[in-house]
XYZ file of C-alpha atoms in Angstrom:
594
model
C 2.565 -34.447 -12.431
C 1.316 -36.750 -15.089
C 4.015 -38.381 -17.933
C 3.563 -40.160 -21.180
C 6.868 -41.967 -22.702
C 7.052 -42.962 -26.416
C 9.097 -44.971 -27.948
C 11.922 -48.199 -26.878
C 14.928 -47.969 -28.391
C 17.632 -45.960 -26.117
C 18.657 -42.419 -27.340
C 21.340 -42.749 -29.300
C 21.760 -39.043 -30.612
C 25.206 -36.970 -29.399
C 26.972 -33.851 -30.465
C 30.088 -33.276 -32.214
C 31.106 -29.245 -31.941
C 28.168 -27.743 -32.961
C 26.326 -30.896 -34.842
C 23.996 -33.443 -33.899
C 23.404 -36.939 -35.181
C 22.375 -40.733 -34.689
C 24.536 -43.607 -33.941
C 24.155 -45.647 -37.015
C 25.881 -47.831 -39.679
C 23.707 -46.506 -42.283
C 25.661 -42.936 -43.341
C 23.665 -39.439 -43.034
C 21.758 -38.311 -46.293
C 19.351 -35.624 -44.625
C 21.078 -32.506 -42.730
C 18.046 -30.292 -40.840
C 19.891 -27.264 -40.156
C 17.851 -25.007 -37.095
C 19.757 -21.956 -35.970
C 23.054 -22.600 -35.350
C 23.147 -26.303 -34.875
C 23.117 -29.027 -37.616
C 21.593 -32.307 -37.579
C 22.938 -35.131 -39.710
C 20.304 -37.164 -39.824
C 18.139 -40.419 -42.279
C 15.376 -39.780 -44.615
C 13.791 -42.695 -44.410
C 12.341 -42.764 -40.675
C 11.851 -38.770 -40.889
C 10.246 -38.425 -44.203
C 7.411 -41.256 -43.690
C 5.824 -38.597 -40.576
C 6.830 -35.594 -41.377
C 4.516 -33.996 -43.862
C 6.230 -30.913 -44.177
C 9.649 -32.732 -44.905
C 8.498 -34.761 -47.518
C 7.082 -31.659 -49.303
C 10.747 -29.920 -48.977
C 12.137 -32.696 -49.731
C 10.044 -33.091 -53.166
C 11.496 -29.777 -53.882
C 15.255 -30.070 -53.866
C 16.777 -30.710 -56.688
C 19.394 -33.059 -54.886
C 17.649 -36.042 -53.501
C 20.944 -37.958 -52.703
C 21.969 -35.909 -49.689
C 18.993 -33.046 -49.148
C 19.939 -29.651 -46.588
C 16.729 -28.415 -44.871
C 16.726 -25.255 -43.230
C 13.878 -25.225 -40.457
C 14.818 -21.982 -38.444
C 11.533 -20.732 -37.814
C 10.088 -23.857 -36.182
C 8.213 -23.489 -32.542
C 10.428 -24.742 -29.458
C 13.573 -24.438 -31.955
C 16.034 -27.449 -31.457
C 14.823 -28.827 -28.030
C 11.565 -29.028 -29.974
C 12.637 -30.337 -32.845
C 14.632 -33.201 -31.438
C 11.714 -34.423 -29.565
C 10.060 -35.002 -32.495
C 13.046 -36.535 -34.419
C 13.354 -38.940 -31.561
C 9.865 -40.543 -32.099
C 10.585 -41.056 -35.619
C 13.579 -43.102 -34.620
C 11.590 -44.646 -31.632
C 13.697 -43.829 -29.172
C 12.578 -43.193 -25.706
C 11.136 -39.995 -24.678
C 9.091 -38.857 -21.653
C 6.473 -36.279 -22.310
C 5.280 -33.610 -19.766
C 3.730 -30.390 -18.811
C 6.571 -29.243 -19.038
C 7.965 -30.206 -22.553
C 4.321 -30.443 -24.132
C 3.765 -27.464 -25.803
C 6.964 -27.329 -27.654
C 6.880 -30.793 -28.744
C 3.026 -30.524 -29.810
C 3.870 -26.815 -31.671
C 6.785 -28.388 -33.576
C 4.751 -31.606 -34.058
C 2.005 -29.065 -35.554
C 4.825 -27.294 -37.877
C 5.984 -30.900 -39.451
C 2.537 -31.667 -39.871
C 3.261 -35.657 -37.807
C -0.564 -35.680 -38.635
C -2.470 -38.848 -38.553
C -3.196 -37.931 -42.336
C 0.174 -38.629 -42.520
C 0.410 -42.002 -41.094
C -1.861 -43.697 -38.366
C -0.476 -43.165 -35.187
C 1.573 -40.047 -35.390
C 2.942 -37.888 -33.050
C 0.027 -35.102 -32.853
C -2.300 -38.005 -32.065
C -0.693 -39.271 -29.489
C 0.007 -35.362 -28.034
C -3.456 -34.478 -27.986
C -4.969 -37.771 -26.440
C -1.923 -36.665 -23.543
C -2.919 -33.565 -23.286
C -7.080 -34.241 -22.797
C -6.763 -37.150 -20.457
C -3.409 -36.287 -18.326
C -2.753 -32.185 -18.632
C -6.637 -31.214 -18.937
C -7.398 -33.402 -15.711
C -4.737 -31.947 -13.331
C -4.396 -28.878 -11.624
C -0.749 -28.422 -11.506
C -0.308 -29.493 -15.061
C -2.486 -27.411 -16.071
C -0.953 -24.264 -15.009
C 2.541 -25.567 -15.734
C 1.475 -26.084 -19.421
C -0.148 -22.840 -19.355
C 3.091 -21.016 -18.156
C 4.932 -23.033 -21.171
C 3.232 -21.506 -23.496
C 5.105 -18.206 -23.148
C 7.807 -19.475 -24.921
C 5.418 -20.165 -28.300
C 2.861 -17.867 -27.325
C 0.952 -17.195 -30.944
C 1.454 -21.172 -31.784
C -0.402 -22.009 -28.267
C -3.226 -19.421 -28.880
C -3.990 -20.469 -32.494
C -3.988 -24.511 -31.602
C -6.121 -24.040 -28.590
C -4.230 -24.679 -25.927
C -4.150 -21.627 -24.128
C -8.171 -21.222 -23.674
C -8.574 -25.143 -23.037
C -5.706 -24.603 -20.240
C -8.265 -21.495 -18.835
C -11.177 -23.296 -19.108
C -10.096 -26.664 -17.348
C -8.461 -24.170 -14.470
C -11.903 -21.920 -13.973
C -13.788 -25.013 -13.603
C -11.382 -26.526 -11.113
C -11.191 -22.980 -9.046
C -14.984 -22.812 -9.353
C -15.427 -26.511 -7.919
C -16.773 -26.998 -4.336
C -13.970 -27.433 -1.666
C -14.814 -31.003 -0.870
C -15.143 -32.245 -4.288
C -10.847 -30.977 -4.683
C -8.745 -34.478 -4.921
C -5.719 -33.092 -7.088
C -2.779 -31.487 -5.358
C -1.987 -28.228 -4.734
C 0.419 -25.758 -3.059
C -0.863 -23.937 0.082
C 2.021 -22.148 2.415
C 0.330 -20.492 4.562
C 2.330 -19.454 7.792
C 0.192 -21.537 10.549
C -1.302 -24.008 7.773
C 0.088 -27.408 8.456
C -1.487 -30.388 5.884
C -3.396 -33.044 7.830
C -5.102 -36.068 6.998
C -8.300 -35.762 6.611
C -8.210 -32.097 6.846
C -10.791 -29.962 5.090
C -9.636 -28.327 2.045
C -9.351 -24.257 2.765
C -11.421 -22.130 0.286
C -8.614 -20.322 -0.921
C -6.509 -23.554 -2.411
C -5.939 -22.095 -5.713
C -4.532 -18.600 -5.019
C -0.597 -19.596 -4.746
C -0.610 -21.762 -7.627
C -2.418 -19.466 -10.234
C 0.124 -16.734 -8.516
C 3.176 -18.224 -10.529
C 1.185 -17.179 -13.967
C 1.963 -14.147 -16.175
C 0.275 -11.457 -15.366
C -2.178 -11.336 -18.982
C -2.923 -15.068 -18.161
C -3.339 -14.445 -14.415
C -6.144 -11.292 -15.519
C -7.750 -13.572 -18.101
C -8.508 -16.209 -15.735
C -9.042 -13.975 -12.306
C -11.812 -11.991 -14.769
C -12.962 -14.940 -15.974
C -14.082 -16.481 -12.018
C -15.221 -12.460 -11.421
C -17.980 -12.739 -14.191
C -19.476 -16.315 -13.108
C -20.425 -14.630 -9.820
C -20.062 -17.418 -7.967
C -16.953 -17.328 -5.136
C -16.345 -14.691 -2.339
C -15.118 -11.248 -3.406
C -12.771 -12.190 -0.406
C -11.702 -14.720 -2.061
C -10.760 -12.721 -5.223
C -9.129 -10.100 -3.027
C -6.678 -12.619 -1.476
C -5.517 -14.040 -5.261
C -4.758 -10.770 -6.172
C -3.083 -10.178 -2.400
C -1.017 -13.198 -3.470
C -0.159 -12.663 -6.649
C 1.313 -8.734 -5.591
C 3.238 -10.416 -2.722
C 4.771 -12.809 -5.186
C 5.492 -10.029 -7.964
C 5.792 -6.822 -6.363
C 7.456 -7.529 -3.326
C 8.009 -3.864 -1.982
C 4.327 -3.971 -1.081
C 5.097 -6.454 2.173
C 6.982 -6.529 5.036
C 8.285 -9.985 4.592
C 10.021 -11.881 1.350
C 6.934 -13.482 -0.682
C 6.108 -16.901 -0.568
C 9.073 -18.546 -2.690
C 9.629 -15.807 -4.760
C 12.488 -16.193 -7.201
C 15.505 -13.826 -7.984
C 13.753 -12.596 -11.502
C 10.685 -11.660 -9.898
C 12.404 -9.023 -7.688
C 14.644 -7.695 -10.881
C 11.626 -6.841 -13.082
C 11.759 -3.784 -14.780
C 9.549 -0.567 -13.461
C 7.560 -0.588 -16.509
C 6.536 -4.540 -15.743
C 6.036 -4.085 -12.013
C 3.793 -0.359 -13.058
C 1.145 -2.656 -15.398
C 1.136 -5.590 -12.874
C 0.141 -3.123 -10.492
C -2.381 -0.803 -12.565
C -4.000 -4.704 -13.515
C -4.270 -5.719 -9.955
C -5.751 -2.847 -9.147
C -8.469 -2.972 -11.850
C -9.369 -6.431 -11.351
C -9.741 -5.652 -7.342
C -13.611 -6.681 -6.490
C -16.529 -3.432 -5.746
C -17.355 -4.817 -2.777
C -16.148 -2.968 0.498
C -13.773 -5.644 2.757
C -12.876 -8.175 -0.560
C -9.237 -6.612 0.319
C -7.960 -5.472 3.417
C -7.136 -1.546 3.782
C -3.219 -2.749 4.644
C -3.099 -3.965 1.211
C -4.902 -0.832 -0.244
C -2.019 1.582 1.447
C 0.992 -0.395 0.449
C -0.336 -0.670 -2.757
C -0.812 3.170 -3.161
C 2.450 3.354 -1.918
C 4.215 1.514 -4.562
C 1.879 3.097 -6.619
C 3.424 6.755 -5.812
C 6.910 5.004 -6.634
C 5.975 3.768 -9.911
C 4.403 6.617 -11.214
C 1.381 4.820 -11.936
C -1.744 6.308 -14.475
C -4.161 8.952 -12.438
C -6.627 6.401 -12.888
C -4.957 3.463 -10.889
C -3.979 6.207 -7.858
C -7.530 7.864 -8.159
C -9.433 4.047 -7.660
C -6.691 3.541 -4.824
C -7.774 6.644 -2.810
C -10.934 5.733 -3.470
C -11.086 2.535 -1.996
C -8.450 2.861 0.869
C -10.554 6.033 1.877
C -13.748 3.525 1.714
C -12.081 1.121 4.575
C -10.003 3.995 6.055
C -12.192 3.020 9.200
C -10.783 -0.699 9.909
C -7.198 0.520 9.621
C -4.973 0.347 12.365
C -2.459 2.282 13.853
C 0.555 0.294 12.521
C -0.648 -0.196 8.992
C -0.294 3.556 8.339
C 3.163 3.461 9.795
C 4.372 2.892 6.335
C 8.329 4.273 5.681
C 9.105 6.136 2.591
C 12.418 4.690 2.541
C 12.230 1.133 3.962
C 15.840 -0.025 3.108
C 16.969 3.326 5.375
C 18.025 3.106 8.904
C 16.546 6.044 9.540
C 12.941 6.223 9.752
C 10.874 8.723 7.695
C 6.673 8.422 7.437
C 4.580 8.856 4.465
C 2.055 11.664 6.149
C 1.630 12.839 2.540
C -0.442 9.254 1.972
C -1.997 9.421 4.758
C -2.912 12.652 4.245
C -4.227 12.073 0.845
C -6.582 8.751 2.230
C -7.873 10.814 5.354
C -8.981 13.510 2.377
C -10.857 10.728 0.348
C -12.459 9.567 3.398
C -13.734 12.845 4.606
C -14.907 13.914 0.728
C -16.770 10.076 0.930
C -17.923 10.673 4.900
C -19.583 13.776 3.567
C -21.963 11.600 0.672
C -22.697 8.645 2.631
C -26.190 7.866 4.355
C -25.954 7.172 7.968
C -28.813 5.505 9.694
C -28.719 8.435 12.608
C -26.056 11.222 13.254
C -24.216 9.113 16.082
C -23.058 6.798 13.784
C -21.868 9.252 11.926
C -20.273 11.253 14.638
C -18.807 7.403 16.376
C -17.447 7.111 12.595
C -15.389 10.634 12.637
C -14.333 10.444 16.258
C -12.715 7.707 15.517
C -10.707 8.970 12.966
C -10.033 11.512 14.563
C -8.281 9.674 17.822
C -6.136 7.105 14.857
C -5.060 10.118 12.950
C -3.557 11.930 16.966
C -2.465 8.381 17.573
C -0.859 8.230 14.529
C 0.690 12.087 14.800
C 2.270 10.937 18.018
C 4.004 8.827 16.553
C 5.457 10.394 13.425
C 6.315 13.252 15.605
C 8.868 11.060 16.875
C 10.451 11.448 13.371
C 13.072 14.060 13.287
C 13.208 14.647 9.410
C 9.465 15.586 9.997
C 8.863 18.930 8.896
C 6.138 20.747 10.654
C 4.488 22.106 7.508
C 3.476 18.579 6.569
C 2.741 17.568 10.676
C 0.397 20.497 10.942
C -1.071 20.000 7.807
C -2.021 16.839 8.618
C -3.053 18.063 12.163
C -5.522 20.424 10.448
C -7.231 18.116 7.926
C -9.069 16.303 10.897
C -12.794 18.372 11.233
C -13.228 19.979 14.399
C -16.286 17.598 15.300
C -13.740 14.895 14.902
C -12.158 15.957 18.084
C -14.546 16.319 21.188
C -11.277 16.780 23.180
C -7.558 18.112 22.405
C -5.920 16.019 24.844
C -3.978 13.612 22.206
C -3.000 16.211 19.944
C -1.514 17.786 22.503
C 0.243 15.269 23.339
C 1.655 14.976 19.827
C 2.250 18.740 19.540
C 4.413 18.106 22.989
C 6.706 14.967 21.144
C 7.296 17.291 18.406
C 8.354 19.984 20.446
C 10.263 17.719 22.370
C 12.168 16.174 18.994
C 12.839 19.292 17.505
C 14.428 21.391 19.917
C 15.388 23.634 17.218
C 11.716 24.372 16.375
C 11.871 28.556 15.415
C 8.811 30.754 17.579
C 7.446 30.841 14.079
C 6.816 26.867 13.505
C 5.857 26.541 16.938
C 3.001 28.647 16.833
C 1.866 27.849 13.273
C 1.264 23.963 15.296
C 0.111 25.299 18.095
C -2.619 27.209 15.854
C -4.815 23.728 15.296
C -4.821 23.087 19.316
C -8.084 24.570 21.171
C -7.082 24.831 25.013
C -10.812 25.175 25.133
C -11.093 21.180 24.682
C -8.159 20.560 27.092
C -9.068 18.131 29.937
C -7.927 20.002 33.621
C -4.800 17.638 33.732
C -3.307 18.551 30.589
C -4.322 22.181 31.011
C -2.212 22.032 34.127
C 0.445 20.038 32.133
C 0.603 22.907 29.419
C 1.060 25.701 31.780
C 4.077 24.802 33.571
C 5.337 22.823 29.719
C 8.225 25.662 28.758
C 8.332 24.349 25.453
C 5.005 26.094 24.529
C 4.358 29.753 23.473
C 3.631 32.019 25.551
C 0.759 32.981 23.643
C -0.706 29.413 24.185
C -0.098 29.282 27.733
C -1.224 32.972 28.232
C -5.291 31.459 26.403
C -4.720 28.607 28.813
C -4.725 30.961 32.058
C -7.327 32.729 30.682
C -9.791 30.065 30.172
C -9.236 28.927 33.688
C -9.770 32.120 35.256
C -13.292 32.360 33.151
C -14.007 28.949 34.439
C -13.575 29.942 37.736
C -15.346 32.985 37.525
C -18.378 30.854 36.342
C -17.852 28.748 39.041
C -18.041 31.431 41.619
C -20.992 32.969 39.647
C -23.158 29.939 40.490
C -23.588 31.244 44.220
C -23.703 35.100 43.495
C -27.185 36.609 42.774
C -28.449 37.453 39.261
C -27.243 41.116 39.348
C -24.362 40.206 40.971
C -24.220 37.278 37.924
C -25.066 40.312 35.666
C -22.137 42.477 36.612
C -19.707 39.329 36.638
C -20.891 38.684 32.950
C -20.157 42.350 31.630
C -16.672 42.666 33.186
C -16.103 39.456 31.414
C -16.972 40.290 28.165
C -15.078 43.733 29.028
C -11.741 41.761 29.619
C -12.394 39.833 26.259
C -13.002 42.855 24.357
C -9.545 44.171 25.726
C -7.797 41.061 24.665
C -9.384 41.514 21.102
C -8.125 45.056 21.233
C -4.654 44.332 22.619
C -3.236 42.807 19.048
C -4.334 46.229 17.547
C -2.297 48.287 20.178
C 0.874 46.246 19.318
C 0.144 47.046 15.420
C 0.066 50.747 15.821
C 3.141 50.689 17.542
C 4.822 48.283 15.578
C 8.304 50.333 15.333
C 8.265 50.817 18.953
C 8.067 47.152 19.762
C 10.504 46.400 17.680
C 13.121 48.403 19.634
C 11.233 47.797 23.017
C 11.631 44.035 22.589
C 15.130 44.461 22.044
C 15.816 45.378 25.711
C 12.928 42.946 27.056
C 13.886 39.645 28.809
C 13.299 36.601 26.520
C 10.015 34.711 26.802
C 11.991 32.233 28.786
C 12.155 34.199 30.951
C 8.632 34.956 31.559
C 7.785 31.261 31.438
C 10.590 31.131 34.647
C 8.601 33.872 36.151
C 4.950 32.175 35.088
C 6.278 28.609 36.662
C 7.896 27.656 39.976
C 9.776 24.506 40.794
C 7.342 23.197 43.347
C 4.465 23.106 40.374
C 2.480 26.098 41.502
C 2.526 29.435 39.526
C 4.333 32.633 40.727
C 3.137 34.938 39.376
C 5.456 38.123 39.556
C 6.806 39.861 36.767
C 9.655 42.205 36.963
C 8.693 45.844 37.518
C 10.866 47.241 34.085
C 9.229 44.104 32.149
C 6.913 46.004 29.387
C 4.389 43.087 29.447
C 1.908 44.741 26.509
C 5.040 44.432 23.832
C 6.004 40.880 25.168
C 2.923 39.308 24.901
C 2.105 41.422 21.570
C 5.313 39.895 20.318
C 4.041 36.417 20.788
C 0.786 36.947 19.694
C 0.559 36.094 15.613
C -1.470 38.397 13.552
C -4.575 37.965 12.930
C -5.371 35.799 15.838
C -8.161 36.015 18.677
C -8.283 35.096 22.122
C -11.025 32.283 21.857
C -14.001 31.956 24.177
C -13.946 29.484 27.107
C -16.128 26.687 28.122
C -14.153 24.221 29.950
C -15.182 21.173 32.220
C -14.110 21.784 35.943
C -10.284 22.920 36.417
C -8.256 20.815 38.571
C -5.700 23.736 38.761
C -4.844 25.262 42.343
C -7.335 28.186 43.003
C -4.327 30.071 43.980
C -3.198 29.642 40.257
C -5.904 30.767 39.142
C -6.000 34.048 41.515
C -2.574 35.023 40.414
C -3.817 34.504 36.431
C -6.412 36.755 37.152
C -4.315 39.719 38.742
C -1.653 38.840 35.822
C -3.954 39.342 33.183
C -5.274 42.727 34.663
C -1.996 43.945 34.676
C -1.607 43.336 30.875
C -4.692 44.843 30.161
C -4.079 48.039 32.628
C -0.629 48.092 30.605
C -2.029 47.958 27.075
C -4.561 50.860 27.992
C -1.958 53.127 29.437
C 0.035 52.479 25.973
């Protein structure tokens, strides 16, 4: 930091309740009254550089002992007694810090060189070109001064000369930067000789007000001539600094006020972040994007700022990773609860963007959607491990992915299973609304042979599960028969399919009887007991009295189909699959009798 002192004689000014004057022999005949504090104080070194105070003073009608009220002068007091010091010659030290006030109120008493030769504004300005001008950190020190005497700074200039000297020190090349600066980075350690990092600038310009801080990041934007990157990570900066719910840790020496600002400050300091965030894909990272539309739910920010959020976190929704969508909705709970909603809402701007863009072939595009598609069963894994999740919003989320998203179910069975698992509680109801999304068709053999003996699914699921095995082993066998014995094999397929299409309708017509039949039937539990044995192989023997038409019509949902199988070899016992087989003819012999 650069300083200037004025003046020799020691400072000889103290205060007496609530006045100020000089230590003198000579009595006061000039009182300069500013807010409440007086000053009792000499005409003669005043009046001689103070245009303004002569002309007051040529007014009064009193000239022995003249009272001066000067309430509305820039800086107020602090300001004012700079400037009364340097007509009495004592010693002050000028700095960024001080400058504006003193030059404002300098201004305001017109200490012009019109005056007398060698006045305060004179010297000010010749400070402020060759000391403030020519540093960096005085530069935006002065620049956050003005604040204070905001109008007064923007009519004398200061304000755009304070821009324009720290655009063309941002814009310079690395290697020509000789002026200090503070960089904090965690891993950055300040060596000799080291090579300046390209992204100096971004703390300092950070501790700026958030109108300066747009003026000058808009003003580097339009020259064209730095890294959207580098853009990206000013503005990543700046948000740590001022909106500090947006990051996991406490922002780089963030101060007390910065974390009490009101909603309505922290809302526009978002909304201008977020307009002055660069086209270009990558200039911010898609962690950034999602905390930022995160705080940007909690602020009630315009439809414009959320809209250009989704937009651009959907853009980059492929680079994100697993733990940057883990974001809480409550991070100061103990209790974990996950945004799905956002997620939701980004995985729906990517698809509506997937859908317009121009791949160079179709396996990019389908490498681009399976990949989504394994993040967002990664990610439901995880969340199902939240027990405040409720399954409306987990199978929503579960049915956004597109089905060519998914070449197999495996993972999102798995997250169905965690679910089930952490909400024991789950009613038939909610567990086959989730289980609706899963297609046992796209099941690899292991988890096939997981789900049937898994007691936590419907019966309905594990009931399309047997069935697609027995089809696959029935087109297995078929391989080695002849093609009318193929034939034959084919029509008692489709046969057994029509049946199962048929069987929902049975249950509907007799609805009332079901109703009273399934009050005497044996819980689905205990089917599953009689579908599973301990030693992992199926038994397959259902009680005589056991009315299996109304049991399984009671588990099947309305409206719902048995699908068609084409599955990848079973690893299932053929034994299991034998016993499906005579199991399912059973139901279907039982639903044609009824």
């Amino acid at each position: 930091m650069k300083f200037m002192k004025l003046g020799t004689r020691p400072d000889t000014f103290y205060t007496e309740e609530a006045t100020r004057t000089v230590i003198s022999d000579v009595p006061s005949d000039l009182t300069i009254r500013i807010n409440n504090i007086s000053y009792l104080l000499h005409k003669y070194p005043l009046l001689p550089k103070c245009g303004l105070l002569q002309r007051l003073f040529s007014e009064s009608e009193d000239s022995s002992n003249v009272t001066l009220d000067l309430h509305d002068i820039p800086g107020g007091e602090e300001a004012f007694e700079l400037c009364a010091k340097f007509c009495y010659g004592i010693t002050i030290n000028l700095s960024a810090h001080n400058f504006v006030s003193a030059f404002c109120a300098a201004k305001f008493l017109r200490m012009t060189e019109a005056v007398e030769n060698g006045n305060f504004v004179m010297k000010l300005e010749t400070f402020f070109s060759s000391c403030i001008l020519e540093g960096w950190k005085d530069s935006i020190v002065t620049l956050q001064c003005t604040e204070k005497v905001l109008e007064w700074s923007e009519n004398l200039g200061v304000i755009r000369r304070c821009m324009e000297s720290i655009v063309d020190k941002i814009l310079a090349p690395p290697s020509k930067v000789t002026w200090s600066y503070t960089y904090t980075r965690p891993g950055y350690e300040k060596k000799r000789h080291q090579t300046v990092p390209k992204d100096w600038w971004t703390e300092d310009v950070s501790f700026l007000d958030i109108d300066m801080f747009r003026c000058i990041v808009s003003a580097v934007k339009s020259t064209n001539m730095l890294q959207p990157q580098l853009i990206g990570e000013a503005l990543h900066v700046y948000a740590s600094r001022w909106l500090p719910d947006i990051t996991e840790a406490r922002p780089i020496e963030s101060s007390t006020s910065e974390f009490e600002d009101s909603p309505d400050k922290k809302r526009r300091i978002l909304e201008t972040v977020v307009s002055l965030i660069p086209a270009d894909k990558g200039s911010v990272s898609i962690k950034f994007l999602l905390r930022l539309l995160r705080l940007a739910n909690f602020l009630v920010v315009s439809p414009v700022t959320k809209a250009e959020l989704l937009r651009l976190s959907g853009l980059q929704f492929e680079e994100v990773m697993l733990n940057d969508l883990l974001i809480s909705t409550q991070p100061l709970n103990e209790q974990t609860s996950y945004d799905i909603e956002l997620v939701k809402s980004v995985l729906e701007s990517f698809l509506r963007q997937w859908k317009r863009q121009n791949f160079a072939n179709e396996s990019q595009s389908l490498r681009s959607m399976c990949k989504i598609g394994k993040l967002i069963d990664s990610y439901l894994q995880m969340v199902a491990k939240d027990v405040n999740m409720p399954v409306q919003k987990f199978a929503s989320l579960a049915e956004t992915v597109p089905g060519i998203a998914r070449a197999e179910h495996d993972d999102l069975y798995k997250a169905i299973n965690i679910y089930f698992k952490e909400h024991p509680d789950l009613s038939k109801a909610a567990k086959k609304q989730l289980c609706r999304v899963l297609d046992c068709q796209k099941l690899s053999p292991e988890v096939r042979a997981h789900a049937v003996r898994n007691e936590r699914l419907p019966l309905r699921t594990v009931v399309q599960v047997l069935f697609f095995e027995q089809e696959k082993s029935n087109m297995t066998a078929n391989k080695m028969l002849t093609y009318p014995e193929q034939l034959k094999g084919r029509q008692q397929t489709s046969a057994i399919r029509d049946d199962l299409s048929k069987l929902k309708l049975g249950a509907d017509e007799q609805s009332g009887k079901s109703k009273d039949s399934r009050a005497s039937a044996p819980s689905t539990s205990g089917v599953h007991q009689k579908l599973r044995k301990s030693g992992e192989k199926l038994q397959l023997k259902p009680e005589p009295s056991l009315k299996l038409r109304e049991v399984i019509g009671s588990e099947m949902e309305e409206g719902t189909e048995i699908k068609e199988a084409r599955l990848p070899a079973s690893q299932l016992d053929p034994r299991d699959i034998g016993r499906a087989k005579r199991l399912s003819e059973k139901i279907y012999s039982k639903a044609r009798e009824r």
